[in-house]
Amino acid sequence: MLNLLKRLFAGDNNSSRKQANDRLRLVLTHDRTATSAQLMETLKEEIIEVISRHVEIEGNPEVTFINEGRRSALDINIPLKGR
Amino acid sequence: MGEQKEGAQVIVVTSGKGGVGKTTTVANVSTSLAKMGYKIAVMDLDIGLKKLDLILGLENRVIYDIVQLIEGECTLKQALVKDKRFPELSMLPAAQTRNKDEIQPEQVKEICEQMRADFDYIFIDCPAGIEQGFRNAIIAADKAIVVTNPEISAVRDADRIIGMLESAGFTDIMLVVNRIQSEMVKKGDMLSIEDLMEHLCIELLGVVPEDKRVLISTNKGEPIILNEHSIAATAFNNIAARLTGKEIEFPTFEENSFWNKIRNLGRNLFPNK
Ligand SMILES: Nc1ncnc2c1ncn2[C@@H]1O[C@H](COP(=O)(O)OP(=O)(O)OP(=O)(O)O)[C@@H](O)[C@H]1O
Ligand SMILES: [Mg+2]
C-alpha cells in the first residue's frame, strides 16, 4: 500500500533531476572503472561465449555493474538450462 | 596523511571543475574560524589566476607572493598578509604573473611545515584542474574538502578528484555542496543532497544555498559570513563549526520526500487551509 502510494506520488519520472541521476550513475561507473558502454557489450558477448562452450545457457544472460559505495563490481547473471 | 601532525591542520579545498565556489568557501570558512578565535592561514595556490585576495578584500595589502617566498626574495613573515578586521587571519598570496608549474610540490610542503607551528588551521585554495596546480595544492594537506555544485559536470569532476585524492592516500575527504536551490530540487529540476551523496559517497561537511548576497559581498571584498541576513553565511559558519568538531545538524533535505508530497497535495487540494 505504502509502495503504491509512494509510486503514485513519486512525481514526474522523467524529471531532469532523474535523468541527471541516471546519466551520472552510468558515467561515474564508467569513469571509475575506465570502461565504456561498448566494452560492456564486448564483455557480455565474450563471457557468454566462454560459458556456453561448457554449459547450455537459457533465457537472457545479463552482465551489469553494481555499485557499493565508490566501488563497482560486475554482476554476471547467466541462467543455465536445467535437465 | 591521515595521522595528526604537530600544529595546524592543513586542509585543501579543491573541486576539479572551475568556478564552483572553492575560493568563496576558503574565504568564508577561514574568516568564520578566525572570528571564533582560531589562528588561521590561507594559502592561495591558484598561481596565475589569483582571486582569494580580492574575495577577502586584501588585494591592496599584498606586497610579496608565494613564488617570491620560494625564490628567497622575502621571508615567510613578510609574505603573510594580516587581515586587520580579523587579527587571527593571515593570507599567503599567490603570484599573478607567474605559472602554476613554476613551483614544485616539495616547496609548498616546506612552506606549510614552516607555518604549522604558528596556526590552528591552514587552508589551501586549490586551482581548478588536475594538473600541476592540483598536485602542488594537495601535497601538504592532511584533509581535503571537495566543493561541488548540484550539476552533473561538476559532480563528475568531483568524483574524479575524490578518486585522485584517495589514490594520493587521503582518508579524510569531505563534501561541500554549493549553490543548491531547494525550489528547483522540489520541482525535480536539480540534483538533491541525497542524490549527490549517493553518487559521491563521502562525508557531507556542508550545504550552501544559492545566495545573491555572495556576489554582493564579493563586490565589496567582505566575507559573506559578516552578513547576518545571508543564508549562505549560516551555511559557512556551520561548516567552520563542524571542522572544529561541533556536531551541527543538517537541515532536512528531504524536500522531495514522500511526506512532503502528501503535504503539498493537501495544500493543492485545500488551498485556503
Ligand atoms: N552560494 C553561492 N551563491 C551564489 N553565488 C555563488 C555562491 N558561491 C559562489 N558563488 C559565485 O560563484 C563564482 C565562483 O566562485 P569562486 O570564485 O569561489 O569559485 P572557484 O571554485 O574558486 O573558482 P575557480 O575555479 O575559478 O578558482 C563567484 O562569482 C561567486 O560569487
Ligand atoms: Mg578559486
Short mmCIF file of C-alpha atoms in Angstrom, two decimals, chain B residues 5 14 44 68 121 123 158 200 207 263:
data_model
loop_
_atom_site.label_atom_id
_atom_site.label_comp_id
_atom_site.label_asym_id
_atom_site.label_seq_id
_atom_site.Cartn_x
_atom_site.Cartn_y
_atom_site.Cartn_z
CA LYS B 5 50.88 16.15 12.88
CA THR B 14 39.51 21.51 -4.27
CA ASP B 44 46.39 30.84 -2.41
CA GLN B 68 58.87 35.30 -4.28
CA TYR B 121 44.23 25.65 10.58
CA PHE B 123 43.53 26.33 4.22
CA ALA B 158 34.28 15.97 -8.12
CA LEU B 200 29.97 10.58 -4.41
CA VAL B 207 25.37 22.56 2.14
CA ARG B 263 1.57 17.74 2.42
#
